[in-house]
Short mmCIF file of C-alpha atoms in Angstrom, two decimals:
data_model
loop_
_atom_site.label_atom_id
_atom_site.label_comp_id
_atom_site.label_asym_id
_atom_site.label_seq_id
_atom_site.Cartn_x
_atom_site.Cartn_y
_atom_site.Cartn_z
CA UNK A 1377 -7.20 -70.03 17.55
CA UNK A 1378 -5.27 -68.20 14.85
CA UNK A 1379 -2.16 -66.95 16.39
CA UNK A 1380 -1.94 -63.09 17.72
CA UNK A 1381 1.02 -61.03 16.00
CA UNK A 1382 3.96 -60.37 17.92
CA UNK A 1383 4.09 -56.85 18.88
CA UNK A 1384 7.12 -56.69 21.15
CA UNK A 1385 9.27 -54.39 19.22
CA UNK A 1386 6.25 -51.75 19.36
CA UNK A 1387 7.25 -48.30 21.95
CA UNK A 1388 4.28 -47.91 23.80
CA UNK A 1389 5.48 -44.68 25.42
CA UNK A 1390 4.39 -43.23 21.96
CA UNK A 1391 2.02 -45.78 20.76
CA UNK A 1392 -1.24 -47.49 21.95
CA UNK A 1393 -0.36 -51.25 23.31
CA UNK A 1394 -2.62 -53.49 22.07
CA UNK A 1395 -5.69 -54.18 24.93
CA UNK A 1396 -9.23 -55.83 25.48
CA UNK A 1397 -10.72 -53.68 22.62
CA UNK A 1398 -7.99 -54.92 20.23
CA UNK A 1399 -8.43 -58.43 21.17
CA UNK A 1400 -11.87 -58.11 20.92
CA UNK A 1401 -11.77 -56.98 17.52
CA UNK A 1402 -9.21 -59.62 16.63
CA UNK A 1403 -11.86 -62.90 18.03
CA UNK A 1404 -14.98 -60.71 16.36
CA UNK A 1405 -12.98 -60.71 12.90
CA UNK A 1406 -12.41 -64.22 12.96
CA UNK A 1407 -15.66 -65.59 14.47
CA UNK A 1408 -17.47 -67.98 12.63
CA UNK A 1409 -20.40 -65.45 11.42
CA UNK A 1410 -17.73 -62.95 10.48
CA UNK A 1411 -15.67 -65.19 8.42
CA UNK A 1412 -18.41 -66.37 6.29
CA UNK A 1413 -19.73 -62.62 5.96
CA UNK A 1414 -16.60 -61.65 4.18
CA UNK A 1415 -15.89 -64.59 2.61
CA UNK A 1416 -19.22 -64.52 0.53
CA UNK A 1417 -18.36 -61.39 -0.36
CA UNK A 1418 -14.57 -61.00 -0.95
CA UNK A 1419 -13.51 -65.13 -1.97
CA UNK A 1420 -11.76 -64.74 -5.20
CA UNK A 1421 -14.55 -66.87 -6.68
CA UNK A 1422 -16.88 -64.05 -5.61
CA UNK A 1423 -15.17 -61.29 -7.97
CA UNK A 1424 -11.45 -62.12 -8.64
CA UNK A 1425 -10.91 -58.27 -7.99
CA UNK A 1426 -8.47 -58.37 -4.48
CA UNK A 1427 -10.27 -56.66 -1.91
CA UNK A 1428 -8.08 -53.19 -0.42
CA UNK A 1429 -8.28 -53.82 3.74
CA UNK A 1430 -7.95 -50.40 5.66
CA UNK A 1431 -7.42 -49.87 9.22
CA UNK A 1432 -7.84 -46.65 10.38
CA UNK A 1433 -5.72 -45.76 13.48
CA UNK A 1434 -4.15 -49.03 13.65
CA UNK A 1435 -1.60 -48.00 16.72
CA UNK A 1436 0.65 -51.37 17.21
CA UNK A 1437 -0.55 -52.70 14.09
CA UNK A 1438 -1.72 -55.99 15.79
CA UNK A 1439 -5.41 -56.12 13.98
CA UNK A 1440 -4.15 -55.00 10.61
CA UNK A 1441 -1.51 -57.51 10.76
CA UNK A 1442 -3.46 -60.36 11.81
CA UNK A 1443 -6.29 -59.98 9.32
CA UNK A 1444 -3.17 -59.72 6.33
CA UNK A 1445 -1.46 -62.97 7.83
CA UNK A 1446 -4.24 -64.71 8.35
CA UNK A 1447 -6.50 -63.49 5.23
CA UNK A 1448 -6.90 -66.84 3.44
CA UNK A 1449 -9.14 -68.37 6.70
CA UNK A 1450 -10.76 -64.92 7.57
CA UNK A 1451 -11.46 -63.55 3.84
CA UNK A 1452 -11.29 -66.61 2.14
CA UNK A 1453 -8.73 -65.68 -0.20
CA UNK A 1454 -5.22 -64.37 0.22
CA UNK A 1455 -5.30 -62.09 -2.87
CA UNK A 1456 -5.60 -59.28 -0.18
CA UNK A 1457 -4.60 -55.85 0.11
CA UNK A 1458 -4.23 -54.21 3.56
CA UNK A 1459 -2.99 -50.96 4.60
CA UNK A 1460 -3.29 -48.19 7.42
CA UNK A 1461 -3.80 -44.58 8.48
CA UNK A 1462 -2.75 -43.36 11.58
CA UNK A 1463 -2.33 -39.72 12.83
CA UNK A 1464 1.16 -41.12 14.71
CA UNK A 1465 4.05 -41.39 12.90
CA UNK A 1466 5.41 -44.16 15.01
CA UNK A 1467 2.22 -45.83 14.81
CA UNK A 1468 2.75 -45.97 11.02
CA UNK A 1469 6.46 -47.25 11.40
CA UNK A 1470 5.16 -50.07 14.24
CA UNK A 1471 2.31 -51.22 12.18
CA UNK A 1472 4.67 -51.53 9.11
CA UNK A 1473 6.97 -54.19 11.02
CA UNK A 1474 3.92 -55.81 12.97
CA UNK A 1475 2.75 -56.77 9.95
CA UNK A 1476 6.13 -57.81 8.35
CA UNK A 1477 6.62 -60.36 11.45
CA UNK A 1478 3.32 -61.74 11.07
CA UNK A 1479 3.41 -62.54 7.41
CA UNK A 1480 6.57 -63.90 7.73
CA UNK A 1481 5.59 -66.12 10.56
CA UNK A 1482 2.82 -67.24 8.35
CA UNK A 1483 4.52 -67.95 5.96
CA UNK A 1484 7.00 -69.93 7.98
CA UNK A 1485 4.34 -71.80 9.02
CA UNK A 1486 3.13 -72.84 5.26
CA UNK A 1487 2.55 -76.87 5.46
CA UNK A 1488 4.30 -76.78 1.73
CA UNK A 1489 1.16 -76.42 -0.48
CA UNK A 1490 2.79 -73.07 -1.81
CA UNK A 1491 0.79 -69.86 -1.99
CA UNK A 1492 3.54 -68.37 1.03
CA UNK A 1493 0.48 -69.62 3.49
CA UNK A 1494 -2.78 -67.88 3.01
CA UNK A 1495 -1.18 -64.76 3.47
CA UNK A 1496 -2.47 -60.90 2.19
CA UNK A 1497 -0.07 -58.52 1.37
CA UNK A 1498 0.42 -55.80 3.42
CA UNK A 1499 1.63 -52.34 1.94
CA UNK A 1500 1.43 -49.40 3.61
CA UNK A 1501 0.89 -47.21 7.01
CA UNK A 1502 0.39 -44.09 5.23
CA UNK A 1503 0.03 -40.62 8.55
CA UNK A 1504 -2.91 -38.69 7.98
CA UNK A 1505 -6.10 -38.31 9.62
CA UNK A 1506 -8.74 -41.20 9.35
CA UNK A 1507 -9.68 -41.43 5.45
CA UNK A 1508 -8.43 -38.64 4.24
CA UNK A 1509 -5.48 -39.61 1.96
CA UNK A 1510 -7.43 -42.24 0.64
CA UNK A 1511 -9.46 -42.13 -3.17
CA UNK A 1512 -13.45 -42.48 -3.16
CA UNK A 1513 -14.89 -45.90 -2.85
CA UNK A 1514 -11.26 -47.70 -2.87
CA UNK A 1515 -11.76 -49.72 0.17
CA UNK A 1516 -13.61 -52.85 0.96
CA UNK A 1517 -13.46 -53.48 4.34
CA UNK A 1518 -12.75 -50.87 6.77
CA UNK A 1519 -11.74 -51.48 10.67
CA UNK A 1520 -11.89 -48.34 12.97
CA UNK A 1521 -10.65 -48.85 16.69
CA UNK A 1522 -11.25 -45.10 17.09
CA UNK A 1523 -10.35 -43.24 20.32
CA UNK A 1524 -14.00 -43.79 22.42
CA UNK A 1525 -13.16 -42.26 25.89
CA UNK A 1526 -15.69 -39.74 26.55
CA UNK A 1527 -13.21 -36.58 27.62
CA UNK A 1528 -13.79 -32.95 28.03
CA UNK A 1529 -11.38 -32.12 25.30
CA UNK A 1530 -10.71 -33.38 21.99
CA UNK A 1531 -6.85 -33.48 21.18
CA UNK A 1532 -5.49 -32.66 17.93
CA UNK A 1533 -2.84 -34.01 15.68
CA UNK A 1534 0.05 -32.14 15.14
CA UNK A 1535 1.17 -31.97 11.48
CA UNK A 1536 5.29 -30.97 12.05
CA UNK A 1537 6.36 -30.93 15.68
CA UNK A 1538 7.00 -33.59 17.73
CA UNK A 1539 7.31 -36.37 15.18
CA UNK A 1540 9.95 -34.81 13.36
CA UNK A 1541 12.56 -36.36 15.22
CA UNK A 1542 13.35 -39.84 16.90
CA UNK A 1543 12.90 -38.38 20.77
CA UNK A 1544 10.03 -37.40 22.34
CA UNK A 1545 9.05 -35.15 25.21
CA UNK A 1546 6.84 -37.03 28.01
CA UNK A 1547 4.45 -34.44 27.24
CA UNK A 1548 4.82 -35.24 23.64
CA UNK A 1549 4.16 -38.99 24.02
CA UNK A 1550 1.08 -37.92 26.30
CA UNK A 1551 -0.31 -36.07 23.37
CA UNK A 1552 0.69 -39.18 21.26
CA UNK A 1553 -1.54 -41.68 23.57
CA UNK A 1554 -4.20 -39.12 24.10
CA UNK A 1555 -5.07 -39.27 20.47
CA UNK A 1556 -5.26 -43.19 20.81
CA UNK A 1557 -7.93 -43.00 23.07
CA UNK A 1558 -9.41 -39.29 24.17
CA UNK A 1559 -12.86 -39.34 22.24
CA UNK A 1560 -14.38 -36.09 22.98
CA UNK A 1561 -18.47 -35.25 23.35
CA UNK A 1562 -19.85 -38.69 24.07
CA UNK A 1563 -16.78 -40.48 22.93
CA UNK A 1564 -18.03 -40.28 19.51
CA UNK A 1565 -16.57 -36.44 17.82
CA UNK A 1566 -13.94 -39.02 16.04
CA UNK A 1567 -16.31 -41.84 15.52
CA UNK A 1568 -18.72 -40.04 14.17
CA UNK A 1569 -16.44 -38.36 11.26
CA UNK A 1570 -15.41 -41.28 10.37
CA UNK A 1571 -19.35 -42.67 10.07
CA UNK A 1572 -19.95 -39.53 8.20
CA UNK A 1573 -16.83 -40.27 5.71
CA UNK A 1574 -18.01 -44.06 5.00
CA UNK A 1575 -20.78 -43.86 2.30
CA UNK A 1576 -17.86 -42.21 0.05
CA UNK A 1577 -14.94 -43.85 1.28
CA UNK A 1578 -16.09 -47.52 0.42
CA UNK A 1579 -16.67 -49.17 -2.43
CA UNK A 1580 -19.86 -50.58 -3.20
CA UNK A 1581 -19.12 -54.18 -2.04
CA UNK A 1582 -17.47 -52.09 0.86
CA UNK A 1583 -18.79 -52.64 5.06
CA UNK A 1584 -16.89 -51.76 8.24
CA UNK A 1585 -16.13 -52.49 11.35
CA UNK A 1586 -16.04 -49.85 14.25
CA UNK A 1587 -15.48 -50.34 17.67
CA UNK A 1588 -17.86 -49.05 20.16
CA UNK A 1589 -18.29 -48.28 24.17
CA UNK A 1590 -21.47 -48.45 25.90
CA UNK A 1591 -20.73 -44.86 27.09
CA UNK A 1592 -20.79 -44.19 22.79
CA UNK A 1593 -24.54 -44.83 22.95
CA UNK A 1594 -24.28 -47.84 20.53
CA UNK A 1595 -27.91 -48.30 19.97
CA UNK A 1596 -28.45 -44.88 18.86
CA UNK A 1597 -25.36 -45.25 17.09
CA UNK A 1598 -26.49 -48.01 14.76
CA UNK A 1599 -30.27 -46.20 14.91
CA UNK A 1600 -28.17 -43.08 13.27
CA UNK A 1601 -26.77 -44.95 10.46
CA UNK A 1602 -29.89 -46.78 9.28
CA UNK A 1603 -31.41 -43.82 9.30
CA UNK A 1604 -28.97 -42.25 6.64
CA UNK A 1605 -31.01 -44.29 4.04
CA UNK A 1606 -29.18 -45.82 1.09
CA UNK A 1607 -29.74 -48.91 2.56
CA UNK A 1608 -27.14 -48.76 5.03
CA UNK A 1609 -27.34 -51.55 7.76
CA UNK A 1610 -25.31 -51.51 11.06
CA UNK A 1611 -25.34 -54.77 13.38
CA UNK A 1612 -23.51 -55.33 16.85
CA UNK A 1613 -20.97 -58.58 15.70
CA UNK A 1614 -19.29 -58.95 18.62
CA UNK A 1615 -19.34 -58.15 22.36
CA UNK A 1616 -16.84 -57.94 25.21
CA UNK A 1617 -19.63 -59.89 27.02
CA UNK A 1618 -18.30 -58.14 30.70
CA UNK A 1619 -20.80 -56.10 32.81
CA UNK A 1620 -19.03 -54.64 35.15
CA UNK A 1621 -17.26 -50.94 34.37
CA UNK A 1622 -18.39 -48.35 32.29
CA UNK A 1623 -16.19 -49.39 29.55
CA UNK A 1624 -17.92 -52.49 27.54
CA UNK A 1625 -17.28 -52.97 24.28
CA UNK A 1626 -18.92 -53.89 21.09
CA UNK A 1627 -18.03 -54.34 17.59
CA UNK A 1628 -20.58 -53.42 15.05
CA UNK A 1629 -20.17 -54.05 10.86
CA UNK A 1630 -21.67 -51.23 8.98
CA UNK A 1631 -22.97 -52.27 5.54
CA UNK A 1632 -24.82 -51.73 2.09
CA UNK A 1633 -27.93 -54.01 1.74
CA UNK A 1634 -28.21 -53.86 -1.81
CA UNK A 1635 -24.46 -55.81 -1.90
CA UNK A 1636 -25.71 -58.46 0.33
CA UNK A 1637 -24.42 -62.39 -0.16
CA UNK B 549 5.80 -46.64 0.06
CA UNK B 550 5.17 -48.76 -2.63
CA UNK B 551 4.29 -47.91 -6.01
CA UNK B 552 0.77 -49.36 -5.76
CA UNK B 553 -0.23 -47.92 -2.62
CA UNK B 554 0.39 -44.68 -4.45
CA UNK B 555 -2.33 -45.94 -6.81
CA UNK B 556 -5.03 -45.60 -3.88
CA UNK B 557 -3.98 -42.32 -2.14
CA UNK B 558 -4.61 -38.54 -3.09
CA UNK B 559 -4.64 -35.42 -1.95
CA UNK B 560 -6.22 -35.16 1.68
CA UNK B 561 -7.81 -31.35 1.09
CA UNK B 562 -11.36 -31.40 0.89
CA UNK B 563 -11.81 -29.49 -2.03
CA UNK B 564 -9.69 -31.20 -4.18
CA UNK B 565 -11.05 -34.84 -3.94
CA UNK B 566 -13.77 -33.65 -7.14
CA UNK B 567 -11.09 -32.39 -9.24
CA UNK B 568 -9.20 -35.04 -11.70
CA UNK B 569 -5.91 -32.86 -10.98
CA UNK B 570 -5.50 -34.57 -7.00
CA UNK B 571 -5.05 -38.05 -8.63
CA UNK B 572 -2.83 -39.37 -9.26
CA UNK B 573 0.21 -37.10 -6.85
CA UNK B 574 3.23 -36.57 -8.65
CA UNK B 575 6.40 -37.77 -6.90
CA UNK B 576 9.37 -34.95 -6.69
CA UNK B 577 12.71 -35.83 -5.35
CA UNK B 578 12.18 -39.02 -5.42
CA UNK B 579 14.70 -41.44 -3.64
CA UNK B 580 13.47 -45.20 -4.15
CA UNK B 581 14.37 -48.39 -2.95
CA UNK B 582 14.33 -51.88 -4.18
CA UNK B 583 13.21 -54.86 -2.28
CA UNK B 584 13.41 -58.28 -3.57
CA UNK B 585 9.94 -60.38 -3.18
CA UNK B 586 9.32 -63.35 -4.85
CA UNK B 587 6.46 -63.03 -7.97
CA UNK B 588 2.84 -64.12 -7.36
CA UNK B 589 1.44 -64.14 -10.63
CA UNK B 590 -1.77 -65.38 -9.32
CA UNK B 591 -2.00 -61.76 -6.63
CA UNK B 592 -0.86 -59.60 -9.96
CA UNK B 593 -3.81 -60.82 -11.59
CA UNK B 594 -6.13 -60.38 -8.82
CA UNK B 595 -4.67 -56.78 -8.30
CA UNK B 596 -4.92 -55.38 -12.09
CA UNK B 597 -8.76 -55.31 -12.14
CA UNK B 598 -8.74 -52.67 -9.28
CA UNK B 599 -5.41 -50.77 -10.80
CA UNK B 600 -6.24 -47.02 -12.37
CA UNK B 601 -4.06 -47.53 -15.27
CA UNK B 602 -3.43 -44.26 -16.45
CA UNK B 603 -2.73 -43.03 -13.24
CA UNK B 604 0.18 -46.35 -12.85
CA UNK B 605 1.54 -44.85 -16.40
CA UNK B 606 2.25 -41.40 -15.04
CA UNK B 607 3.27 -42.45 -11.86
CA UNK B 608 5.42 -44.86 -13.62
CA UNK B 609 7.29 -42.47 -15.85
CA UNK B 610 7.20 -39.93 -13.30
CA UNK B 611 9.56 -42.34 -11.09
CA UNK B 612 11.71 -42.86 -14.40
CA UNK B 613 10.72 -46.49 -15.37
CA UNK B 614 9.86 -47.30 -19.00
CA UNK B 615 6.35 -46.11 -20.32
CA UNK B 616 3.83 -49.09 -19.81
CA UNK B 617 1.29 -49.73 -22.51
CA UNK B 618 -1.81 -47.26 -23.43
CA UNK B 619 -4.02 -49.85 -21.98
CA UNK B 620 -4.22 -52.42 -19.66
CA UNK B 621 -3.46 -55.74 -20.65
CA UNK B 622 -6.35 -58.51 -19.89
CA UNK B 623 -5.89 -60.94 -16.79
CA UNK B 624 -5.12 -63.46 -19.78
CA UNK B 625 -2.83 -61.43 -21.50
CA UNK B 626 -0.89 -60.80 -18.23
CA UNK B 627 -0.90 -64.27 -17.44
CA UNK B 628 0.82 -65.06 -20.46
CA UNK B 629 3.72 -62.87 -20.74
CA UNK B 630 6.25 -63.21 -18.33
CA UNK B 631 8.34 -60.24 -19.13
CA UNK B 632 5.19 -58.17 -17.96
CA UNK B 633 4.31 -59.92 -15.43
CA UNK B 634 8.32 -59.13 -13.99
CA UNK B 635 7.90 -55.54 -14.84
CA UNK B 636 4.47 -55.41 -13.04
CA UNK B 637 5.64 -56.73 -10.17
CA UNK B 638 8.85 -54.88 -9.86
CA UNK B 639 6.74 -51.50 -10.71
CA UNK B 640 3.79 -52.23 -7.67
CA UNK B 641 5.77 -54.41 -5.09
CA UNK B 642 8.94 -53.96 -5.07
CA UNK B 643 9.68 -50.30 -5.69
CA UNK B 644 9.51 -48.03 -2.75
CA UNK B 645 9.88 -44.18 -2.33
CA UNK B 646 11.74 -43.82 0.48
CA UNK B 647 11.89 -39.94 0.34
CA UNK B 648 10.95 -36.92 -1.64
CA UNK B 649 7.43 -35.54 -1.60
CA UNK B 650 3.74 -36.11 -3.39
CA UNK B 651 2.64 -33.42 -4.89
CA UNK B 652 -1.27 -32.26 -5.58
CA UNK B 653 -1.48 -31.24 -8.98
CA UNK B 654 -4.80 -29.00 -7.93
CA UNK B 655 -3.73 -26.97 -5.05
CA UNK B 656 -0.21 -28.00 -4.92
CA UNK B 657 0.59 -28.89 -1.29
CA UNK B 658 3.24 -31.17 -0.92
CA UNK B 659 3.18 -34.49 1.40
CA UNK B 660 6.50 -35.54 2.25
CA UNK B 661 7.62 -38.76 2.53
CA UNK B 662 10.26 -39.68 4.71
CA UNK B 663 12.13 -43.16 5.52
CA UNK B 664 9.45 -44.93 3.46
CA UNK B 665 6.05 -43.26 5.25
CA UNK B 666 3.89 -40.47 3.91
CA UNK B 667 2.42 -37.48 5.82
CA UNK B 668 -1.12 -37.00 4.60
CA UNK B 669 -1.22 -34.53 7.63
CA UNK B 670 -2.51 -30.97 6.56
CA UNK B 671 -1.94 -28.00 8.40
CA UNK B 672 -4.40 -26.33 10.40
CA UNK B 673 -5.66 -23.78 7.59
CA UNK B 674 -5.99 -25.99 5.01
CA UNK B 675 -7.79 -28.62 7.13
#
């Protein structure tokens, strides 16, 4: 088991505390099948071009951080680069430090073989909304924990406001959390922006992972995206395995065939 | 921010992502900071394959540093030259904007950038 990143300095009055969907995503990244999928693909030997990591939304910063520290067993290099884009500026600040701990611990950690550990380097938690800020085709592997909650009403960042200062109303920070999670029509108004966004946003060694509710439809979801043609393929990678509730969870990596390993 | 995550961002209005003007943003007011990371020569050479050059040079003397060369050197060429390989890593890693603001040179919006983060959020009519 590769150690979790500490996230104890994160406020999660204003920011989304890491939770069985983040864990999930954590165990699915580093599985066994998963490792080898990106290792083929993104080992140094496989390119010696350092693959560009992006989380979308990454809240505490827990899943961006753990793939950076731990990108030499995951990614099969450390030559990394991992960054993240979250509507909350707090998010941004959080995910910064998450990932500063977690290198560092890593790198503590180095048996003395040099190389700081098998660590990526992290750079940035740029605020903006999902891939938006981001150049065409710049990123090679894409994780989306996106807010899946079926609700009645979609909430929308505010670009001033609230984040302006240090404090926070409680109906600020509600707003704040509500973005974390409130999904709209289905679940899926965010999701499916940021499907929409993905044939242009990665590059063409580029796949994704995205986070998905049984209440999100996932079947149709992946039927959807192999249906775009371009020889997109979607596959579920990793499952919360429960039953019970409305709320179980899969993760499913979104990729181009004619790339494959 | 860091100098090379400036290298992968541009403007976020819809409309501007065809034109060659969005990339790269020009910094204005630009207060930076240094951080002191140790050099991995190894990560520089695994990074310049995937760096827009020109952009770097006009982000580069935009921030004030010394004009880098017309082209890129070769992984071999940066492996082999120390000084460059210092400058390199000063530019990309170590050099953060810590304020001022990004500026689109197709529609000219402004992102600002404030204790070390970037606001790539747009308001509501030009979203």
């Amino acid at each position: 088991m590769l150690p979790t990143p500490d996230t104890s300095h994160v406020p999660y009055t204003r920011v989304y505390e890491p939770a069985e969907d983040s864990f999930l995503l954590l165990d699915t990244l580093s599985s066994p099948s998963e490792t080898a999928f990106l290792s083929s693909r993104f080992s140094t030997t496989a390119g010696g071009c350092a693959p560009l990591i992006v989380e979308i939304g990454p809240g505490s910063g827990v899943v961006i951080a753990f793939l950076t520290a731990h990108a030499q067993t995951i990614l099969g290099t450390q030559h990394v680069l991992t960054c993240g884009v979250d509507v909350n500026r707090f998010a941004c600040a959080a995910t910064g430090r998450t990932a500063a701990k977690a290198v560092a611990e890593t790198m503590a950690n180095d048996d003395g073989s040099g190389g700081g550990g098998g660590a990526g380097w992290f750079l940035d938690a740029v605020q903006g909304d999902l891939v938006a800020p981001l150049r065409d085709g710049v990123v090679d592997v894409l994780v989306f924990n996106p807010p899946y909650v079926p609700t009645d009403e979609l909430p929308v960042p505010v670009a001033g406001g609230a984040e302006r200062g240090t404090t926070t109303t409680f109906e600020e920070e509600s707003h704040l959390l509500a973005l974390s999670y409130a999904g709209g029509r289905d679940g899926m108004e965010t999701t499916d922006r940021l499907l929409a966004a993905l044939p242009t946003a990665l590059s063409a060694r580029g796949c994704a992972y995205v986070l998905l509710c049984a209440q999100n439809r996932p079947e149709e979801v992946k039927e959807r995206i192999r249906a775009t043609g371009g020889g997109w393929k979607a596959e579920t990678v990793g499952t919360s395995g429960k039953q019970a509730g409305w709320e179980k969870l899969q993760i499913i990596r979104i990729w181009r065939a004619t790339h494959d390993a | 921010m860091k100098v090379l995550t400036l290298n992968f961002l541009t403007c976020a209005v819809k409309t501007c992502k065809s034109s060659a003007d969005s990339f790269p943003l020009h910094p204005k007011d630009a207060e930076l900071a240094h951080d002191d990371i140790e050099i991995n020569p190894e990560l520089l050479a695994n990074v310049l394959p995937r760096i827009d050059w020109t952009a770097l040079r006009t982000t580069s003397t935009e921030l004030g540093f010394p004009e880098l060369p017309a082209q890129p050197p070769t992984v071999e060429e940066l492996e082999a030259d120390e000084a460059l390989l210092k400058e390199l890593h000063s530019l990309l890693l170590e050099t953060q904007m810590m304020e001022g603001k990004l500026v689109c040179g197709c529609c000219g919006h402004e992102y600002a950038v404030r204790e070390g983060i970037a606001n790539f959020l747009l308001p509501s009519h030009l979203v």
